[in-house]
Amino acid sequence: GDWELPFEANDTYDQEFFAPSAAVTVPFMHSSWYVPYYENDQFSMISLAFKAEEKEGKYAMAFLLPAESSSVQDLLASLTGAMFESALYSATDDKEVKISLPKFEFEYFAPLNKTLEALGMKQAFSPDDADFTGITDVERLFISSVLHKCYVRIDELGAEAAAVTSVTMDATGMPIEEEKREFIANRPFVFAIYSLEDGAIAFIGAVNNPSK
């Protein structure tokens, strides 16, 4: 969707992003707005809302920047649904925030067979034990693969995000006012697209290098 407050393209210019391996130069979007802002000793966070037509769900995108003494890995390891919800509830928009965000575009692809098996879903992948007679009793079926793919892009006008999970089934035998707050995302950060109505997260990811 489109941002409620789009960035000005004229305010986009190259800056250094301090990726884990080395600094890279990428386009950064800039603006100063009164947007929800939260900060504790672990991370700072801003939230940018998307436009919504009548009867559409209302969504926003949160950006969480770990404290300089911390890392994305530390933040993701400690981040819980309750912590995220508390940060959203505690965020205030009483002061203008100077924002600097890199543009990025990512695709993520992963097979989920082993993940699902580790969670206890084993029978469905077994040619001998799978039972999908509710689908067909003509031939025995089992799940040979579960593939998940995500795509996320942000630019001055908004964000595009999509996810698809495909399941392949085979027959048996096949596989501050005085001073502005600042949110300068020039090092690895976490993002989350979430519902403004109930806080449910639709997408979450980490940006370690926006040039890739």
Coordinates of C-alpha atoms in Angstrom, one line a residue:
G1 CA 0.0 0.0 0.0
D2 CA 0.9 3.7 -0.2
W3 CA 2.2 5.5 2.9
E4 CA -0.2 8.0 4.5
L5 CA 2.7 10.3 4.5
P6 CA 4.8 9.7 1.3
F7 CA 8.5 10.6 1.3
E8 CA 9.6 13.3 -1.2
A9 CA 11.7 11.9 -4.0
N10 CA 13.9 15.1 -3.9
D11 CA 14.9 14.2 -0.4
T12 CA 16.3 10.8 -1.3
Y13 CA 20.1 10.7 -1.6
D14 CA 22.9 8.2 -1.1
Q15 CA 24.3 7.5 2.3
E16 CA 26.4 4.9 3.9
F17 CA 24.7 1.9 5.6
F18 CA 26.9 0.0 8.0
A19 CA 26.3 -3.6 7.0
P20 CA 27.9 -6.4 9.1
S21 CA 30.6 -7.1 6.5
A22 CA 31.4 -3.6 5.3
A23 CA 29.7 -0.2 4.7
V24 CA 27.7 0.1 1.5
T25 CA 26.3 3.2 -0.2
V26 CA 22.6 3.1 -0.9
P27 CA 19.7 5.5 -1.4
F28 CA 18.1 6.8 1.8
M29 CA 14.7 8.5 2.1
H30 CA 14.5 11.4 4.5
S31 CA 11.7 13.4 6.2
S32 CA 10.6 14.9 9.5
W33 CA 7.1 13.9 10.8
Y34 CA 5.1 13.5 13.9
V35 CA 4.8 9.7 13.9
P36 CA 4.5 7.1 16.7
Y37 CA 8.0 6.7 18.3
Y38 CA 9.2 4.5 21.1
E39 CA 12.5 3.9 22.7
N40 CA 14.0 1.8 25.5
D41 CA 17.5 0.5 26.3
Q42 CA 17.2 -2.3 23.7
F43 CA 15.8 -0.5 20.6
S44 CA 14.0 2.5 19.2
M45 CA 11.0 2.2 16.9
I46 CA 8.9 4.3 14.6
S47 CA 5.6 3.3 12.8
L48 CA 4.5 4.5 9.4
A49 CA 0.8 4.0 8.5
F50 CA -0.5 2.9 5.1
K51 CA -3.5 4.5 3.4
A52 CA -6.7 2.5 3.7
E53 CA -9.9 2.7 1.7
E54 CA -13.2 2.4 3.5
K55 CA -13.9 -1.2 4.6
E56 CA -10.2 -2.1 4.1
G57 CA -8.0 -3.4 6.8
K58 CA -5.7 -0.8 8.3
Y59 CA -2.0 -1.6 8.4
A60 CA 1.3 0.1 9.3
M61 CA 5.0 -0.7 9.1
A62 CA 7.2 -0.6 12.2
F63 CA 10.9 -0.2 12.0
L64 CA 12.9 -1.3 15.0
L65 CA 16.6 -0.1 15.3
P66 CA 18.7 -2.0 17.9
A67 CA 20.6 0.1 20.4
E68 CA 24.2 0.7 19.3
S69 CA 25.5 -1.7 21.8
S70 CA 23.2 -4.4 20.5
S71 CA 22.5 -6.3 17.3
V72 CA 19.6 -7.4 15.1
Q73 CA 20.2 -11.0 16.3
D74 CA 20.0 -9.9 19.9
L75 CA 16.8 -8.0 19.2
L76 CA 15.1 -10.9 17.3
A77 CA 16.1 -13.3 20.0
S78 CA 14.5 -11.2 22.8
L79 CA 11.5 -9.8 20.8
T80 CA 8.2 -11.3 21.8
G81 CA 4.6 -10.5 20.7
A82 CA 4.0 -9.0 24.1
M83 CA 7.1 -6.8 23.9
F84 CA 6.1 -5.6 20.4
E85 CA 2.5 -4.9 21.5
S86 CA 3.8 -3.0 24.5
A87 CA 6.1 -0.8 22.3
L88 CA 3.2 0.0 20.0
Y89 CA 0.9 0.9 22.9
S90 CA 3.6 3.1 24.5
A91 CA 4.7 4.9 21.3
T92 CA 3.9 8.6 21.2
D93 CA 3.7 11.1 18.4
D94 CA 4.0 14.3 20.4
K95 CA 7.4 15.2 19.0
E96 CA 8.7 15.5 15.5
V97 CA 11.0 12.6 14.3
K98 CA 13.8 13.1 11.9
I99 CA 13.7 10.0 9.8
S100 CA 16.3 8.4 7.5
L101 CA 15.4 5.1 6.0
P102 CA 17.2 3.1 3.2
K103 CA 15.2 1.9 0.3
F104 CA 15.3 -1.8 -0.1
E105 CA 13.9 -4.7 -2.0
F106 CA 14.2 -8.3 -0.8
E107 CA 13.1 -11.8 -1.8
Y108 CA 13.3 -14.7 0.6
F109 CA 12.8 -18.3 -0.3
A110 CA 12.9 -21.3 2.0
P111 CA 11.9 -25.0 1.9
L112 CA 9.9 -25.7 5.1
N113 CA 9.9 -29.5 5.2
K114 CA 12.5 -29.9 8.0
T115 CA 11.0 -27.0 9.9
L116 CA 7.5 -28.5 9.9
E117 CA 8.9 -31.9 10.8
A118 CA 10.8 -30.5 13.7
L119 CA 7.5 -29.0 14.9
G120 CA 5.9 -32.4 14.9
M121 CA 4.4 -32.6 11.4
K122 CA 6.0 -35.9 10.3
Q123 CA 3.3 -38.2 9.2
A124 CA 2.2 -36.0 6.3
F125 CA 5.7 -36.3 4.7
S126 CA 5.8 -40.1 4.9
P127 CA 4.9 -42.1 1.7
D128 CA 4.0 -45.0 4.0
D129 CA 2.1 -43.2 6.9
A130 CA 0.5 -40.2 5.3
D131 CA -3.3 -40.3 5.3
F132 CA -5.0 -37.9 2.8
T133 CA -8.1 -40.0 2.1
G134 CA -10.2 -36.9 2.8
I135 CA -8.8 -35.6 -0.5
T136 CA -8.8 -38.7 -2.6
D137 CA -9.1 -42.4 -2.1
V138 CA -8.0 -43.2 -5.7
E139 CA -4.3 -43.1 -4.9
R140 CA -2.2 -42.7 -1.8
L141 CA -0.8 -39.1 -1.4
F142 CA 1.9 -37.6 0.8
I143 CA 3.4 -34.1 1.0
S144 CA 6.7 -34.0 -0.8
S145 CA 7.6 -30.4 -0.3
V146 CA 6.4 -27.1 1.3
L147 CA 8.0 -24.0 -0.2
H148 CA 7.7 -20.5 1.2
K149 CA 8.6 -17.3 -0.6
C150 CA 8.3 -13.6 0.6
Y151 CA 8.9 -10.4 -1.3
V152 CA 9.2 -7.0 0.4
R153 CA 10.0 -3.6 -1.2
I154 CA 9.8 -0.1 0.3
D155 CA 10.3 3.3 -1.5
E156 CA 9.1 6.9 -1.3
L157 CA 5.5 6.1 -2.1
G158 CA 4.9 3.0 0.0
A159 CA 5.6 -0.7 0.5
E160 CA 4.8 -3.9 -1.4
A161 CA 4.8 -7.2 0.4
A162 CA 3.6 -10.6 -0.7
A163 CA 4.0 -14.1 0.5
V164 CA 3.1 -17.5 -0.9
T165 CA 3.4 -21.0 0.5
S166 CA 3.0 -23.8 -1.9
V167 CA 2.4 -27.4 -0.9
T168 CA 3.4 -30.1 -3.4
M169 CA 1.6 -33.4 -3.0
D170 CA 2.8 -36.5 -4.8
A171 CA 1.4 -40.0 -5.2
T172 CA 3.2 -42.8 -3.3
G173 CA 6.8 -43.3 -4.5
M174 CA 7.5 -39.5 -5.3
P175 CA 9.3 -36.8 -3.1
I176 CA 12.0 16.3 21.3
E177 CA 10.0 19.8 20.5
E178 CA 13.2 21.6 21.6
E179 CA 15.2 19.0 19.8
K180 CA 13.8 16.5 17.3
R181 CA 14.0 12.8 17.9
E182 CA 16.0 11.0 15.3
F183 CA 15.5 7.6 13.7
I184 CA 18.6 7.0 11.5
A185 CA 18.4 3.5 10.2
N186 CA 22.0 3.4 8.9
R187 CA 22.8 0.0 10.4
P188 CA 20.9 -3.4 10.5
F189 CA 17.3 -3.1 11.7
V190 CA 14.1 -5.1 12.0
F191 CA 10.8 -4.3 10.2
A192 CA 7.3 -5.5 10.7
I193 CA 4.1 -4.9 8.8
Y194 CA 1.2 -5.2 11.2
S195 CA -2.5 -4.6 11.6
L196 CA -3.5 -1.4 13.3
E197 CA -6.7 -3.0 14.4
D198 CA -5.4 -5.9 16.4
G199 CA -1.6 -5.7 16.2
A200 CA -1.3 -9.0 14.3
I201 CA 2.0 -9.2 12.4
A202 CA 1.7 -10.0 8.7
F203 CA 5.4 -9.8 7.8
I204 CA 8.6 -9.5 9.8
G205 CA 12.2 -9.4 8.7
A206 CA 15.6 -7.9 9.2
V207 CA 17.6 -5.6 6.9
N208 CA 21.3 -6.4 7.2
N209 CA 22.3 -5.1 3.8
P210 CA 19.8 -3.0 1.7
S211 CA 22.1 -3.2 -1.3
K212 CA 21.5 -6.9 -1.8

